Each structure stands twice: as C-alpha cells, then as structure tokens.
mmCIF file of C-alpha atoms in Angstrom:
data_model
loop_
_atom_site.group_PDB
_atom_site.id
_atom_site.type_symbol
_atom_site.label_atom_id
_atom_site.label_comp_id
_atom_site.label_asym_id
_atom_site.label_seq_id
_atom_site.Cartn_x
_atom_site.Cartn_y
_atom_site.Cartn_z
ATOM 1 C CA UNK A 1 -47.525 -1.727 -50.066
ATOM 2 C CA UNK A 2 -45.876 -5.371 -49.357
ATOM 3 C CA UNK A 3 -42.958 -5.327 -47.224
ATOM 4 C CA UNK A 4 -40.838 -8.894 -45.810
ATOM 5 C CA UNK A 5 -38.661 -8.873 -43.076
ATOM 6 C CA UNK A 6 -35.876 -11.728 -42.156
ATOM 7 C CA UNK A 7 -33.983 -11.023 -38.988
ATOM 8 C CA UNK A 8 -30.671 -11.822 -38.908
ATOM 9 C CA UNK A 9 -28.457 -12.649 -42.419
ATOM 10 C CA UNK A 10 -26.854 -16.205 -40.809
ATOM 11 C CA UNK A 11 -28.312 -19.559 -39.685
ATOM 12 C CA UNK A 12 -26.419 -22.164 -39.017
ATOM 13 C CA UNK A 13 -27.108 -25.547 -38.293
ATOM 14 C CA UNK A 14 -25.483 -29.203 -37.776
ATOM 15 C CA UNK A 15 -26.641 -31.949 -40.468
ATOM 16 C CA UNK A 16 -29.999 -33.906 -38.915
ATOM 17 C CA UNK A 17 -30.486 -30.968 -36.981
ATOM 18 C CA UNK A 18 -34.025 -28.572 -37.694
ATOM 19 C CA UNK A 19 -33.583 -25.950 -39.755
ATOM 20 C CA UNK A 20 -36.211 -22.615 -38.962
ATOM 21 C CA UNK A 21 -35.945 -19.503 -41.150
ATOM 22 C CA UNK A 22 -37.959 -16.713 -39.942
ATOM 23 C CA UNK A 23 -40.030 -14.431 -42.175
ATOM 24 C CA UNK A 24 -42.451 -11.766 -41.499
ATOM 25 C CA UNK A 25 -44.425 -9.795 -43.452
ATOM 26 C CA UNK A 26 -46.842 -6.598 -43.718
ATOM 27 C CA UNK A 27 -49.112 -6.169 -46.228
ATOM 28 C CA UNK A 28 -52.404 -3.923 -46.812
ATOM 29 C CA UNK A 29 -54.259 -6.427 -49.042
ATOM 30 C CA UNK A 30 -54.256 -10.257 -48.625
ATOM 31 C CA UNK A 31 -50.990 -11.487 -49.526
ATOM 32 C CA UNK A 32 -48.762 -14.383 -51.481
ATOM 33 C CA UNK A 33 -46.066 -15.385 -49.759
ATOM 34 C CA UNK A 34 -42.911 -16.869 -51.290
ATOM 35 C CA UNK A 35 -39.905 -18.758 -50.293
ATOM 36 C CA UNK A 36 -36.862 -19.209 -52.533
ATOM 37 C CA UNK A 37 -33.989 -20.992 -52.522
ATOM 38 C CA UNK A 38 -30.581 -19.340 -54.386
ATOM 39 C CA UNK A 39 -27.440 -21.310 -54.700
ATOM 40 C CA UNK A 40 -24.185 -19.239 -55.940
ATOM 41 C CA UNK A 41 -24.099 -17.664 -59.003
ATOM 42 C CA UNK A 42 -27.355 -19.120 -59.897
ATOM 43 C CA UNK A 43 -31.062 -17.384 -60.132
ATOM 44 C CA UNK A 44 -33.514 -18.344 -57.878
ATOM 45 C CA UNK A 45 -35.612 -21.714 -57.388
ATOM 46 C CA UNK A 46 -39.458 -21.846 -55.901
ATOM 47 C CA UNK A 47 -39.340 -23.708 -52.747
ATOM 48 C CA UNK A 48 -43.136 -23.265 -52.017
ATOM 49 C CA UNK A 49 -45.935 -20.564 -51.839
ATOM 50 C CA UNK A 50 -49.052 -19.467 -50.024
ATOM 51 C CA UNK A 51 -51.868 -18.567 -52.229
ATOM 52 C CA UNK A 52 -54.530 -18.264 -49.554
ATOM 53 C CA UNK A 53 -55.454 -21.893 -50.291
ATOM 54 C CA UNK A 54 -54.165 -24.252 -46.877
ATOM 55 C CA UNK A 55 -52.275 -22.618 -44.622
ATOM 56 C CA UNK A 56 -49.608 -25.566 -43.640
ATOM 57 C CA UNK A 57 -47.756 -25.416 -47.420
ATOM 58 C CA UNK A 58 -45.330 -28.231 -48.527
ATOM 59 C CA UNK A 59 -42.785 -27.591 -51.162
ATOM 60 C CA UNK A 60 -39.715 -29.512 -52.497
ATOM 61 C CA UNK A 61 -36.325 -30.854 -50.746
ATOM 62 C CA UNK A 62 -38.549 -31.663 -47.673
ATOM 63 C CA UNK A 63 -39.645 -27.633 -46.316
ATOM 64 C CA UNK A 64 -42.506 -26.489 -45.118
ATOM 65 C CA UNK A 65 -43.996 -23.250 -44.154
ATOM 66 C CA UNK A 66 -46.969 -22.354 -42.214
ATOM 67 C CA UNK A 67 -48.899 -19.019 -42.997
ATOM 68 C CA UNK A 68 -49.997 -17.301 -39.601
ATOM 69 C CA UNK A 69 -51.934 -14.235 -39.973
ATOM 70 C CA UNK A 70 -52.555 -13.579 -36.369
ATOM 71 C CA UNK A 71 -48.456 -13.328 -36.230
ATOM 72 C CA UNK A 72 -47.591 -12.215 -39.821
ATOM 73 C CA UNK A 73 -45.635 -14.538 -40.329
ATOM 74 C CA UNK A 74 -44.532 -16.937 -42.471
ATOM 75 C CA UNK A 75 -41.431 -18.957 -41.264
ATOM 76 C CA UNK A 76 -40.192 -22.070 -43.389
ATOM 77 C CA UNK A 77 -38.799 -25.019 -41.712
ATOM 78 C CA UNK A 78 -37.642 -28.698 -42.350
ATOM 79 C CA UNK A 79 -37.293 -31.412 -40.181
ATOM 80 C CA UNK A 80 -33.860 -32.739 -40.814
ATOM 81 C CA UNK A 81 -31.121 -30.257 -42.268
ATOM 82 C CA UNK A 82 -29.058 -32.167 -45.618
ATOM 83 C CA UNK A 83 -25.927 -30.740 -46.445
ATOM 84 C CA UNK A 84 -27.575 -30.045 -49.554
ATOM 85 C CA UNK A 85 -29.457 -27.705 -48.041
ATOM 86 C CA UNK A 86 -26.814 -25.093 -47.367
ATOM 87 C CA UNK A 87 -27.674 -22.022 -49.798
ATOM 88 C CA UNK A 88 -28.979 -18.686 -49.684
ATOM 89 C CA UNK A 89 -33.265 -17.830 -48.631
ATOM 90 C CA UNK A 90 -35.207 -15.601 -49.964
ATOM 91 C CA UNK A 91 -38.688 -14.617 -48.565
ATOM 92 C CA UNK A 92 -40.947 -12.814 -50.642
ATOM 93 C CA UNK A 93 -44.617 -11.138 -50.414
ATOM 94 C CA UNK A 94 -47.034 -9.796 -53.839
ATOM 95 C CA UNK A 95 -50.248 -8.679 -53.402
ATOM 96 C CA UNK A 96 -52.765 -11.021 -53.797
ATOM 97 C CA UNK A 97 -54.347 -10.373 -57.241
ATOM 98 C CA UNK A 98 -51.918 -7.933 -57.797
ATOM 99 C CA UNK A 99 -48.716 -7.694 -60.943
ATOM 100 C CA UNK A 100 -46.737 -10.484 -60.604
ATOM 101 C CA UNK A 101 -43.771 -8.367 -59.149
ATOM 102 C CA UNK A 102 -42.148 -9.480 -56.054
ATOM 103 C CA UNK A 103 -40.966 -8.052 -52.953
ATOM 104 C CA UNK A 104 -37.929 -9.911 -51.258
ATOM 105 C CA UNK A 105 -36.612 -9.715 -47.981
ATOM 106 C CA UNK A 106 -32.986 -9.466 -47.438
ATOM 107 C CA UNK A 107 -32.197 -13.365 -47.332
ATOM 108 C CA UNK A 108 -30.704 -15.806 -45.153
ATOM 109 C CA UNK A 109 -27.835 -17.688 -45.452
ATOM 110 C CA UNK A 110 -27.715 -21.095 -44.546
ATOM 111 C CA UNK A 111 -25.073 -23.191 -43.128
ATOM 112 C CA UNK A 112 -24.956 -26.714 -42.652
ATOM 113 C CA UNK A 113 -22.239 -28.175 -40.249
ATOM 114 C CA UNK A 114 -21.082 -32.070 -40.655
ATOM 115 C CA UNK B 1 -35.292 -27.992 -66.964
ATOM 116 C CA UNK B 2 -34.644 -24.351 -67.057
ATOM 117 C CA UNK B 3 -38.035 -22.398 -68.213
ATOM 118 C CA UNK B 4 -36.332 -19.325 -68.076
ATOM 119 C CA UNK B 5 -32.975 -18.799 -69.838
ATOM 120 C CA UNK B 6 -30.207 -15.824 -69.283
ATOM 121 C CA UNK B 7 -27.584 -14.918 -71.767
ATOM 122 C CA UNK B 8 -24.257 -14.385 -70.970
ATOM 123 C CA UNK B 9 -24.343 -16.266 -67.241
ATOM 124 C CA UNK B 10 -20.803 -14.435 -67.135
ATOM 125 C CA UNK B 11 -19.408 -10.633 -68.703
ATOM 126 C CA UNK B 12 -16.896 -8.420 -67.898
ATOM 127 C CA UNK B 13 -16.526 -5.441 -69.612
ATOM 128 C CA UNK B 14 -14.635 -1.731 -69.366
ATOM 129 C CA UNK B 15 -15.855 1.218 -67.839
ATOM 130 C CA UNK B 16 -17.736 2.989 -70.736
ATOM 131 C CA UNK B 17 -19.275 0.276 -72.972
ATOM 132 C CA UNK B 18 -22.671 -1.103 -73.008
ATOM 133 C CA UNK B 19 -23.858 -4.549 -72.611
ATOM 134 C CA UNK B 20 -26.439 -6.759 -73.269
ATOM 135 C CA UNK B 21 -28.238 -9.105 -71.219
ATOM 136 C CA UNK B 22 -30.651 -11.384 -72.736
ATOM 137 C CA UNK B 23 -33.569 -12.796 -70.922
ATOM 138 C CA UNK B 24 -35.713 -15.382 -72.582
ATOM 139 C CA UNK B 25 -38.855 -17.436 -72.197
ATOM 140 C CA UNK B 26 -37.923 -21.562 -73.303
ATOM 141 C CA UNK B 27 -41.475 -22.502 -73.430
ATOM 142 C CA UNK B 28 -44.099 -20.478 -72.781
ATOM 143 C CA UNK B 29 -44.817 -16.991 -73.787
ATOM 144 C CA UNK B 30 -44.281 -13.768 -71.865
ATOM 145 C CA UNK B 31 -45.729 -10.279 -72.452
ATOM 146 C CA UNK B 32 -44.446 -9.138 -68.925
ATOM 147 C CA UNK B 33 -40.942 -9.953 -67.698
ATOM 148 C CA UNK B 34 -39.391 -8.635 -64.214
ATOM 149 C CA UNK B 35 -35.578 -7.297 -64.385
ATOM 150 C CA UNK B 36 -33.612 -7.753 -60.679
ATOM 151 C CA UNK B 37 -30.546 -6.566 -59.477
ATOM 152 C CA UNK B 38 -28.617 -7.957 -56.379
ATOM 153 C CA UNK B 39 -25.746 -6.840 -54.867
ATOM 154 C CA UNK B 40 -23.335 -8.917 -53.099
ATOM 155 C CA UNK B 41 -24.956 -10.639 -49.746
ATOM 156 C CA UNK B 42 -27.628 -8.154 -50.564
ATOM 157 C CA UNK B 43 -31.341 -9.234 -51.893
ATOM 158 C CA UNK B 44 -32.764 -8.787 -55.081
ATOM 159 C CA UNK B 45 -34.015 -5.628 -55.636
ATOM 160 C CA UNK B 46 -36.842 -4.879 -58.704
ATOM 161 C CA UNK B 47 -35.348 -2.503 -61.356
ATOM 162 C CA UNK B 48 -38.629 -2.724 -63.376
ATOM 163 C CA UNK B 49 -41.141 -4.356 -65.274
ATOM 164 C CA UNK B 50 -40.657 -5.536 -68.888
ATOM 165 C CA UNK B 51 -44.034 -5.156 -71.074
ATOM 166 C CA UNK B 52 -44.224 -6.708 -74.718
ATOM 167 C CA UNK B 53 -44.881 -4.196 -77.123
ATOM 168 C CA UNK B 54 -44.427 -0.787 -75.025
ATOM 169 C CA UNK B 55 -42.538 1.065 -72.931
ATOM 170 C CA UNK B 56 -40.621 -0.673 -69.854
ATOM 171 C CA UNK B 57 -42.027 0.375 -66.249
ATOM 172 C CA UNK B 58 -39.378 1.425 -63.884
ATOM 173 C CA UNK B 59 -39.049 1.523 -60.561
ATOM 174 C CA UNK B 60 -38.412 4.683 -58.165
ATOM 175 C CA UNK B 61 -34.917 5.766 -58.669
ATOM 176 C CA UNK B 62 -33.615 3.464 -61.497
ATOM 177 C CA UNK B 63 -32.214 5.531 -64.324
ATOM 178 C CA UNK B 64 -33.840 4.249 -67.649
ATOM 179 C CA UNK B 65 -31.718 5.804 -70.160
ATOM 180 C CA UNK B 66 -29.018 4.155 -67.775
ATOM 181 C CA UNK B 67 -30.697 0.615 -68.027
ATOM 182 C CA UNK B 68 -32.224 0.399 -71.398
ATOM 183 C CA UNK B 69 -35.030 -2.572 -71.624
ATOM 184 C CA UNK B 70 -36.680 -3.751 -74.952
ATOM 185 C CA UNK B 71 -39.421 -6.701 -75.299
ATOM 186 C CA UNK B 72 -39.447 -7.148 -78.675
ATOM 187 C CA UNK B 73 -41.197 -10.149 -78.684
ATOM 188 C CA UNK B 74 -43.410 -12.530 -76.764
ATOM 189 C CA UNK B 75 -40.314 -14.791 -75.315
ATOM 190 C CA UNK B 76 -37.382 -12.345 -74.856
ATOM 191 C CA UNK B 77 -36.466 -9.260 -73.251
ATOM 192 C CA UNK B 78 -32.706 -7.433 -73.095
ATOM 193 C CA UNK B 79 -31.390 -5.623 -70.701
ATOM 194 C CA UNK B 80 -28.610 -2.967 -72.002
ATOM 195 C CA UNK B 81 -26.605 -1.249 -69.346
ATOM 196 C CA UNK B 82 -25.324 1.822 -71.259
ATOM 197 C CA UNK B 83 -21.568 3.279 -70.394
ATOM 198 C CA UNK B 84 -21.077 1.284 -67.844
ATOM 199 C CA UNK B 85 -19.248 2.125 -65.045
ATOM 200 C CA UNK B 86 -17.749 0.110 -62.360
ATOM 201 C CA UNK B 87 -21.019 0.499 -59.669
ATOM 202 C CA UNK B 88 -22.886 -0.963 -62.117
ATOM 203 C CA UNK B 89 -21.096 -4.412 -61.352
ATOM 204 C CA UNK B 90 -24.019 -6.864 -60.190
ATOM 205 C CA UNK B 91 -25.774 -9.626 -60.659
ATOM 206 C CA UNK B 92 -29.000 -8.948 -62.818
ATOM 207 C CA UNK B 93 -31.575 -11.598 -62.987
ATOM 208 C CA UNK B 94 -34.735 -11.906 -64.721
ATOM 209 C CA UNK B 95 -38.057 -13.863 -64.521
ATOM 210 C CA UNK B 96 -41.252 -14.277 -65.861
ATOM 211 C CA UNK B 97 -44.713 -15.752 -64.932
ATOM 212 C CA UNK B 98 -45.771 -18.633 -66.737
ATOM 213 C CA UNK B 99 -48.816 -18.738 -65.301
ATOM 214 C CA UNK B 100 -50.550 -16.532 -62.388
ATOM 215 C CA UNK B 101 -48.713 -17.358 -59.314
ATOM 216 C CA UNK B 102 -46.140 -19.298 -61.254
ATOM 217 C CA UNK B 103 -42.773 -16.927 -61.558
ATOM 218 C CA UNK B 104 -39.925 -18.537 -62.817
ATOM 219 C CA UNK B 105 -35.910 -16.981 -62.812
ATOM 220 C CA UNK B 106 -33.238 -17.038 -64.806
ATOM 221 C CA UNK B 107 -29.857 -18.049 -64.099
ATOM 222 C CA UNK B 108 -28.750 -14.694 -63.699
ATOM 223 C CA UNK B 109 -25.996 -12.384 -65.420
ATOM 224 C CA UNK B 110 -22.655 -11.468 -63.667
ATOM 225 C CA UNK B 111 -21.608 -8.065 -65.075
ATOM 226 C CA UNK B 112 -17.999 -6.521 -64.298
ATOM 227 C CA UNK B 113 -17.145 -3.594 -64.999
ATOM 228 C CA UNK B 114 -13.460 -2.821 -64.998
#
C-alpha cells in the first residue's frame, strides 16, 4: 500500500522568496511520485513526476523536486516564488508498475505575499 | 488544451434527484477512467475505477448503487449520483491516462445539493 504525507495545510511565502513544500511518502514497492498543482474550482495540473528515471526532476512554472529514498521523501521547491504561484499542492504516490490510480496527500496551500 | 473534459463544471440540484456528471476523453482513448471526490480544503479522495465495457471498481466504503458509473464507450464515462442528498455536495473530478505515467484531470464538477 502507497501512502503520502504533507505536514502542515499552509505555506506562505513573500514574492522572490523560496518556496519548499514537503512531501513524504511510504510505499512497499518502488514508487511514482507526483506533484500537482490545483487552482480554485479547477481539476488538477501535472507539475512534474518521478518515474525512477533521474532523481533531481524538473517540471513546469520553474519547480523542482528531488526524489530521496534514504529520507522518503520527495519535497518540491522553486527558486523564486511568482504570485502566480499561489494555489493549492497536491503530492501523490502509485505503485510503480501498478493501475494508474493515485494516492494524494492532503495538500498544501500556498500563499504568496507582495 | 484541455485533454480531459468535465460536463457540467457547475450543478445544483434538490435533495432527492439524480445527476449526471460527464467525464470525457478529447483526444485519445480511454478504457480506464479514475472518479475523485474532494471535500472542501480536503484532498482528493478515489471513489473508484471506471473500466470500458464492465463493471466499475469501487473503492472501500463508497456506495455503488449510491454513485452509479457507466463507460459506455472508449472516450466517456458518467458519473450519476442517485437521490442526492445534501452530504453529497462536492467536487467530483475525473481523469484518465493517456499514456502509462501520463494521467490527465478534468476540470472538475461542483455538485449542490439543496
């Protein structure tokens, strides 16, 4: 069984600033790992992915995530927070190999500050 | 472009009546689709797992004569929540791989049940 865990339901940051969302995840088979991105009353965008390919993974709007086994964790960051950027995260974890169906973690809201 | 579309974004109805929600495929076809519900400030949790051309799979503790699914063909599924009552009010959200590893959502459906 897949299971993600994001501490906290709040981050708030000030525009330029870095923004770090934590995830971490169990799993009993080698996982995918999934960050998304939900702005209101919309459905959800892929930010990036780990598919056991690199471990440093790059997606769009300028986030990154870095998949640490040793920690099981997967936390996504970005540089340089953009107003834009203020929405809802959602972590996620499938089985590697596995049905398509995901497991999300409770989400994070994010705040940016002028 | 949206790959995945949801029909009605919006739909209130009253207590006792069933609705539809449409989920569909724009361009690619789909023989499994994935039915969410999220609460408010809550994640998405998986209701089950839409498979063209048999039964619906549910998941643990969703009531499928409650929420009736049907995958008639290889681009759409429906969601019907039958006499709805007000704690059915959500936001129910669909998706569907387009390739392995490559899930796409919907826009998602705002019932209201009054």
């Amino acid at each position: 069984a897949q299971s993600v865990t994001q501490l906290g339901s709040h981050v708030s940051v000030s525009e330029g600033a870095l923004v770090l969302l934590r995830c971490n995840y169990s799993s009993s088979v080698p996982p995918y790992l999934f960050w998304y991105v939900q702005y209101p009353n919309q459905g959800l965008q892929l930010l990036l992915k780990y598919t056991s390919a690199a471990t440093l993974v790059k997606g769009i709007n300028g986030f990154e995530a870095e998949f640490k086994k040793s920690e099981t964790s997967f936390h996504l960051t970005k540089p340089s927070a953009h107003m834009s950027d203020a929405a809802e995260y959602f972590c996620a974890v499938r089985a590697q190999g596995g049905s398509e169906k995901l497991v999300f973690g409770k989400g994070m809201k994010l705040t940016v500050n002028p | 472009g949206a790959v995945v579309s949801q029909h009605p974004s919006w739909v209130i109805c009253k207590s006792g009546t069933s609705v539809k929600i449409e989920c569909r495929s724009l361009d690619f076809q789909a023989t499994t689709m994935f039915w969410y519900r999220q609460f408010p400030k809550q994640s998405l949790m998986l209701m089950a797992t839409s498979n063209e051309g048999s039964k619906a799979t549910y998941e643990q503790g969703v009531e499928k004569d409650k929420f009736l699914i049907n995958h008639a063909s290889l681009t759409l599924s429906t969601l019907t929540v039958t006499s709805a009552h007000p704690e059915d009010s959500s936001f129910y959200i669909c998706s569907a791989p387009r390739l392995p590893g490559e899930l796409f959502f919907g826009e998602g459906s705002r019932l209201t049940v009054l």
